[in-house]
Amino acid sequence: QVQLVESGGGSVQAGGSLRLSCAASGHSYSMYSMCMGWFRQAPGKEREGVAAIASDRSTSYADSVKGRFTISQDNAKNTLFLQMNSLKYEDTAMYYCAADRWCVTASQALSRVPVSRRYWGQGTQVTVSS
């Protein structure tokens, strides 16, 4: 079992920045071997993949956030990050951390349909005011 706890959400004006964190615990295998991702869900919309990182450190981003968001991880601390810059009103959503037991490509970890068991965090709210 994997426990994921997100933090770092909040309210920010358009053009601002936020850094989300996701602390992973309770697993016998390290974050290094898993594929990690960030998803978001706005009211009335489906959950969508935002950014993902595979065990080979390759990354994948949704087109809507390319060039603005950066995913990274600190394996020593089992922590995943999402640096969000140049935030837009449409980035407003609940952001969720996800951990896939394995994946072949980072894009698989970005997909709503995982190729392996996926664990979810409880989410952290990001609100961007225009």
PDB file of C-alpha atoms in Angstrom:
ATOM      1  CA  GLN A   1       0.000   0.000   0.000  1.00  0.00           C
ATOM      2  CA  VAL A   2       1.170   3.510  -0.826  1.00  0.00           C
ATOM      3  CA  GLN A   3       0.103   6.670   0.954  1.00  0.00           C
ATOM      4  CA  LEU A   4       0.393   9.968  -0.876  1.00  0.00           C
ATOM      5  CA  VAL A   5      -0.069  13.344   0.788  1.00  0.00           C
ATOM      6  CA  GLU A   6      -0.164  16.510  -1.286  1.00  0.00           C
ATOM      7  CA  SER A   7       0.594  20.003  -0.065  1.00  0.00           C
ATOM      8  CA  GLY A   8       1.383  23.433  -1.435  1.00  0.00           C
ATOM      9  CA  GLY A   9      -1.934  24.362  -2.969  1.00  0.00           C
ATOM     10  CA  GLY A  10      -3.498  27.746  -2.434  1.00  0.00           C
ATOM     11  CA  SER A  11      -4.805  30.865  -4.078  1.00  0.00           C
ATOM     12  CA  VAL A  12      -2.713  32.921  -6.451  1.00  0.00           C
ATOM     13  CA  GLN A  13      -3.237  35.588  -9.045  1.00  0.00           C
ATOM     14  CA  ALA A  14      -2.848  34.853 -12.724  1.00  0.00           C
ATOM     15  CA  GLY A  15       0.796  34.947 -13.705  1.00  0.00           C
ATOM     16  CA  GLY A  16       1.906  33.751 -10.298  1.00  0.00           C
ATOM     17  CA  SER A  17       3.605  30.544  -9.219  1.00  0.00           C
ATOM     18  CA  LEU A  18       2.986  27.666  -6.851  1.00  0.00           C
ATOM     19  CA  ARG A  19       4.958  24.573  -5.968  1.00  0.00           C
ATOM     20  CA  LEU A  20       3.064  21.429  -5.091  1.00  0.00           C
ATOM     21  CA  SER A  21       4.613  18.608  -3.091  1.00  0.00           C
ATOM     22  CA  CYS A  22       3.606  14.988  -2.683  1.00  0.00           C
ATOM     23  CA  ALA A  23       5.071  12.902   0.107  1.00  0.00           C
ATOM     24  CA  ALA A  24       4.989   9.141  -0.436  1.00  0.00           C
ATOM     25  CA  SER A  25       5.101   6.604   2.362  1.00  0.00           C
ATOM     26  CA  GLY A  26       3.999   3.149   3.434  1.00  0.00           C
ATOM     27  CA  HIS A  27       5.500   1.181   0.575  1.00  0.00           C
ATOM     28  CA  SER A  28       8.118  -1.514   0.374  1.00  0.00           C
ATOM     29  CA  TYR A  29       9.482  -0.231  -2.919  1.00  0.00           C
ATOM     30  CA  SER A  30      10.917   3.215  -3.348  1.00  0.00           C
ATOM     31  CA  MET A  31       9.522   6.051  -5.411  1.00  0.00           C
ATOM     32  CA  TYR A  32      12.534   5.576  -7.658  1.00  0.00           C
ATOM     33  CA  SER A  33      11.002   2.410  -9.155  1.00  0.00           C
ATOM     34  CA  MET A  34       7.508   3.807  -9.585  1.00  0.00           C
ATOM     35  CA  CYS A  35       6.023   6.158 -12.136  1.00  0.00           C
ATOM     36  CA  MET A  36       4.651   9.313 -10.604  1.00  0.00           C
ATOM     37  CA  GLY A  37       2.236  11.870 -11.889  1.00  0.00           C
ATOM     38  CA  TRP A  38       0.101  14.886 -11.203  1.00  0.00           C
ATOM     39  CA  PHE A  39      -3.537  15.048 -12.244  1.00  0.00           C
ATOM     40  CA  ARG A  40      -6.145  17.735 -11.846  1.00  0.00           C
ATOM     41  CA  GLN A  41      -9.891  17.939 -11.843  1.00  0.00           C
ATOM     42  CA  ALA A  42     -11.922  21.100 -12.215  1.00  0.00           C
ATOM     43  CA  PRO A  43     -15.607  21.234 -11.218  1.00  0.00           C
ATOM     44  CA  GLY A  44     -17.767  19.563 -13.830  1.00  0.00           C
ATOM     45  CA  LYS A  45     -14.778  18.221 -15.744  1.00  0.00           C
ATOM     46  CA  GLU A  46     -13.025  14.886 -15.939  1.00  0.00           C
ATOM     47  CA  ARG A  47      -9.758  14.282 -14.185  1.00  0.00           C
ATOM     48  CA  GLU A  48      -6.837  14.889 -16.538  1.00  0.00           C
ATOM     49  CA  GLY A  49      -3.138  14.152 -16.472  1.00  0.00           C
ATOM     50  CA  VAL A  50      -0.911  17.187 -16.066  1.00  0.00           C
ATOM     51  CA  ALA A  51       2.633  15.881 -15.732  1.00  0.00           C
ATOM     52  CA  ALA A  52       4.320  12.547 -15.163  1.00  0.00           C
ATOM     53  CA  ILE A  53       7.780  11.156 -14.576  1.00  0.00           C
ATOM     54  CA  ALA A  54       8.859   7.587 -15.237  1.00  0.00           C
ATOM     55  CA  SER A  55      11.446   5.513 -13.428  1.00  0.00           C
ATOM     56  CA  ASP A  56      14.006   6.395 -16.125  1.00  0.00           C
ATOM     57  CA  ARG A  57      13.388  10.081 -15.327  1.00  0.00           C
ATOM     58  CA  SER A  58      11.698  10.760 -18.636  1.00  0.00           C
ATOM     59  CA  THR A  59       8.798  13.170 -18.360  1.00  0.00           C
ATOM     60  CA  SER A  60       5.539  13.857 -20.100  1.00  0.00           C
ATOM     61  CA  TYR A  61       3.305  16.916 -19.945  1.00  0.00           C
ATOM     62  CA  ALA A  62      -0.144  17.855 -21.051  1.00  0.00           C
ATOM     63  CA  ASP A  63      -0.002  20.331 -23.928  1.00  0.00           C
ATOM     64  CA  SER A  64      -1.819  22.915 -21.832  1.00  0.00           C
ATOM     65  CA  VAL A  65       1.018  23.125 -19.287  1.00  0.00           C
ATOM     66  CA  LYS A  66       4.131  22.570 -21.406  1.00  0.00           C
ATOM     67  CA  GLY A  67       6.695  25.260 -20.784  1.00  0.00           C
ATOM     68  CA  ARG A  68       4.964  26.393 -17.597  1.00  0.00           C
ATOM     69  CA  PHE A  69       4.940  23.360 -15.291  1.00  0.00           C
ATOM     70  CA  THR A  70       7.888  21.206 -14.264  1.00  0.00           C
ATOM     71  CA  ILE A  71       7.690  17.837 -12.526  1.00  0.00           C
ATOM     72  CA  SER A  72      10.577  16.591 -10.413  1.00  0.00           C
ATOM     73  CA  GLN A  73      11.248  14.249  -7.534  1.00  0.00           C
ATOM     74  CA  ASP A  74      13.573  13.846  -4.600  1.00  0.00           C
ATOM     75  CA  ASN A  75      14.054  10.114  -4.239  1.00  0.00           C
ATOM     76  CA  ALA A  76      15.962  10.414  -0.999  1.00  0.00           C
ATOM     77  CA  LYS A  77      12.937  12.062   0.572  1.00  0.00           C
ATOM     78  CA  ASN A  78      10.329  10.168  -1.440  1.00  0.00           C
ATOM     79  CA  THR A  79       8.808  13.459  -2.495  1.00  0.00           C
ATOM     80  CA  LEU A  80       7.342  14.511  -5.825  1.00  0.00           C
ATOM     81  CA  PHE A  81       7.085  18.146  -6.877  1.00  0.00           C
ATOM     82  CA  LEU A  82       5.194  20.175  -9.415  1.00  0.00           C
ATOM     83  CA  GLN A  83       6.508  23.669 -10.049  1.00  0.00           C
ATOM     84  CA  MET A  84       3.766  25.723 -11.642  1.00  0.00           C
ATOM     85  CA  ASN A  85       4.684  29.046 -13.228  1.00  0.00           C
ATOM     86  CA  SER A  86       2.709  31.565 -15.264  1.00  0.00           C
ATOM     87  CA  LEU A  87      -0.497  30.225 -13.784  1.00  0.00           C
ATOM     88  CA  LYS A  88      -3.719  30.852 -15.637  1.00  0.00           C
ATOM     89  CA  TYR A  89      -7.319  30.997 -14.497  1.00  0.00           C
ATOM     90  CA  GLU A  90      -7.966  27.715 -16.306  1.00  0.00           C
ATOM     91  CA  ASP A  91      -5.364  25.988 -14.110  1.00  0.00           C
ATOM     92  CA  THR A  92      -7.829  26.228 -11.235  1.00  0.00           C
ATOM     93  CA  ALA A  93      -8.580  22.695 -10.051  1.00  0.00           C
ATOM     94  CA  MET A  94      -8.020  20.093  -7.396  1.00  0.00           C
ATOM     95  CA  TYR A  95      -4.584  18.633  -7.997  1.00  0.00           C
ATOM     96  CA  TYR A  96      -3.892  14.994  -7.221  1.00  0.00           C
ATOM     97  CA  CYS A  97      -0.671  13.081  -6.885  1.00  0.00           C
ATOM     98  CA  ALA A  98      -0.608   9.582  -8.365  1.00  0.00           C
ATOM     99  CA  ALA A  99       1.817   6.686  -8.137  1.00  0.00           C
ATOM    100  CA  ASP A 100       1.810   3.840 -10.624  1.00  0.00           C
ATOM    101  CA  ARG A 101       3.503   0.621  -9.578  1.00  0.00           C
ATOM    102  CA  TRP A 102       5.234   0.615 -12.971  1.00  0.00           C
ATOM    103  CA  CYS A 103       5.008   2.003 -16.461  1.00  0.00           C
ATOM    104  CA  VAL A 104       6.966   1.736 -19.698  1.00  0.00           C
ATOM    105  CA  THR A 105       6.736   5.383 -20.716  1.00  0.00           C
ATOM    106  CA  ALA A 106       5.952   8.577 -18.837  1.00  0.00           C
ATOM    107  CA  SER A 107       2.979   9.151 -21.123  1.00  0.00           C
ATOM    108  CA  GLN A 108       1.402   6.007 -19.674  1.00  0.00           C
ATOM    109  CA  ALA A 109       1.624   7.550 -16.220  1.00  0.00           C
ATOM    110  CA  LEU A 110      -0.126  10.611 -17.640  1.00  0.00           C
ATOM    111  CA  SER A 111      -3.024   8.602 -18.989  1.00  0.00           C
ATOM    112  CA  ARG A 112      -6.318   8.316 -17.134  1.00  0.00           C
ATOM    113  CA  VAL A 113      -6.100   4.563 -17.687  1.00  0.00           C
ATOM    114  CA  PRO A 114      -3.002   3.243 -15.917  1.00  0.00           C
ATOM    115  CA  VAL A 115      -1.072   0.174 -17.046  1.00  0.00           C
ATOM    116  CA  SER A 116      -0.442  -0.902 -13.459  1.00  0.00           C
ATOM    117  CA  ARG A 117      -1.953  -0.343 -10.048  1.00  0.00           C
ATOM    118  CA  ARG A 118      -2.369   3.356  -9.340  1.00  0.00           C
ATOM    119  CA  TYR A 119      -2.469   4.992  -5.949  1.00  0.00           C
ATOM    120  CA  TRP A 120      -4.004   8.403  -5.343  1.00  0.00           C
ATOM    121  CA  GLY A 121      -3.536  11.188  -2.865  1.00  0.00           C
ATOM    122  CA  GLN A 122      -6.407  13.198  -1.397  1.00  0.00           C
ATOM    123  CA  GLY A 123      -5.680  16.285  -3.461  1.00  0.00           C
ATOM    124  CA  THR A 124      -4.762  19.907  -2.895  1.00  0.00           C
ATOM    125  CA  GLN A 125      -6.764  22.839  -4.231  1.00  0.00           C
ATOM    126  CA  VAL A 126      -5.225  25.381  -6.580  1.00  0.00           C
ATOM    127  CA  THR A 127      -7.219  28.524  -7.282  1.00  0.00           C
ATOM    128  CA  VAL A 128      -6.015  31.089  -9.788  1.00  0.00           C
ATOM    129  CA  SER A 129      -7.776  34.423  -9.909  1.00  0.00           C
ATOM    130  CA  SER A 130      -7.806  36.449 -13.087  1.00  0.00           C
TER     131      SER A 130
END
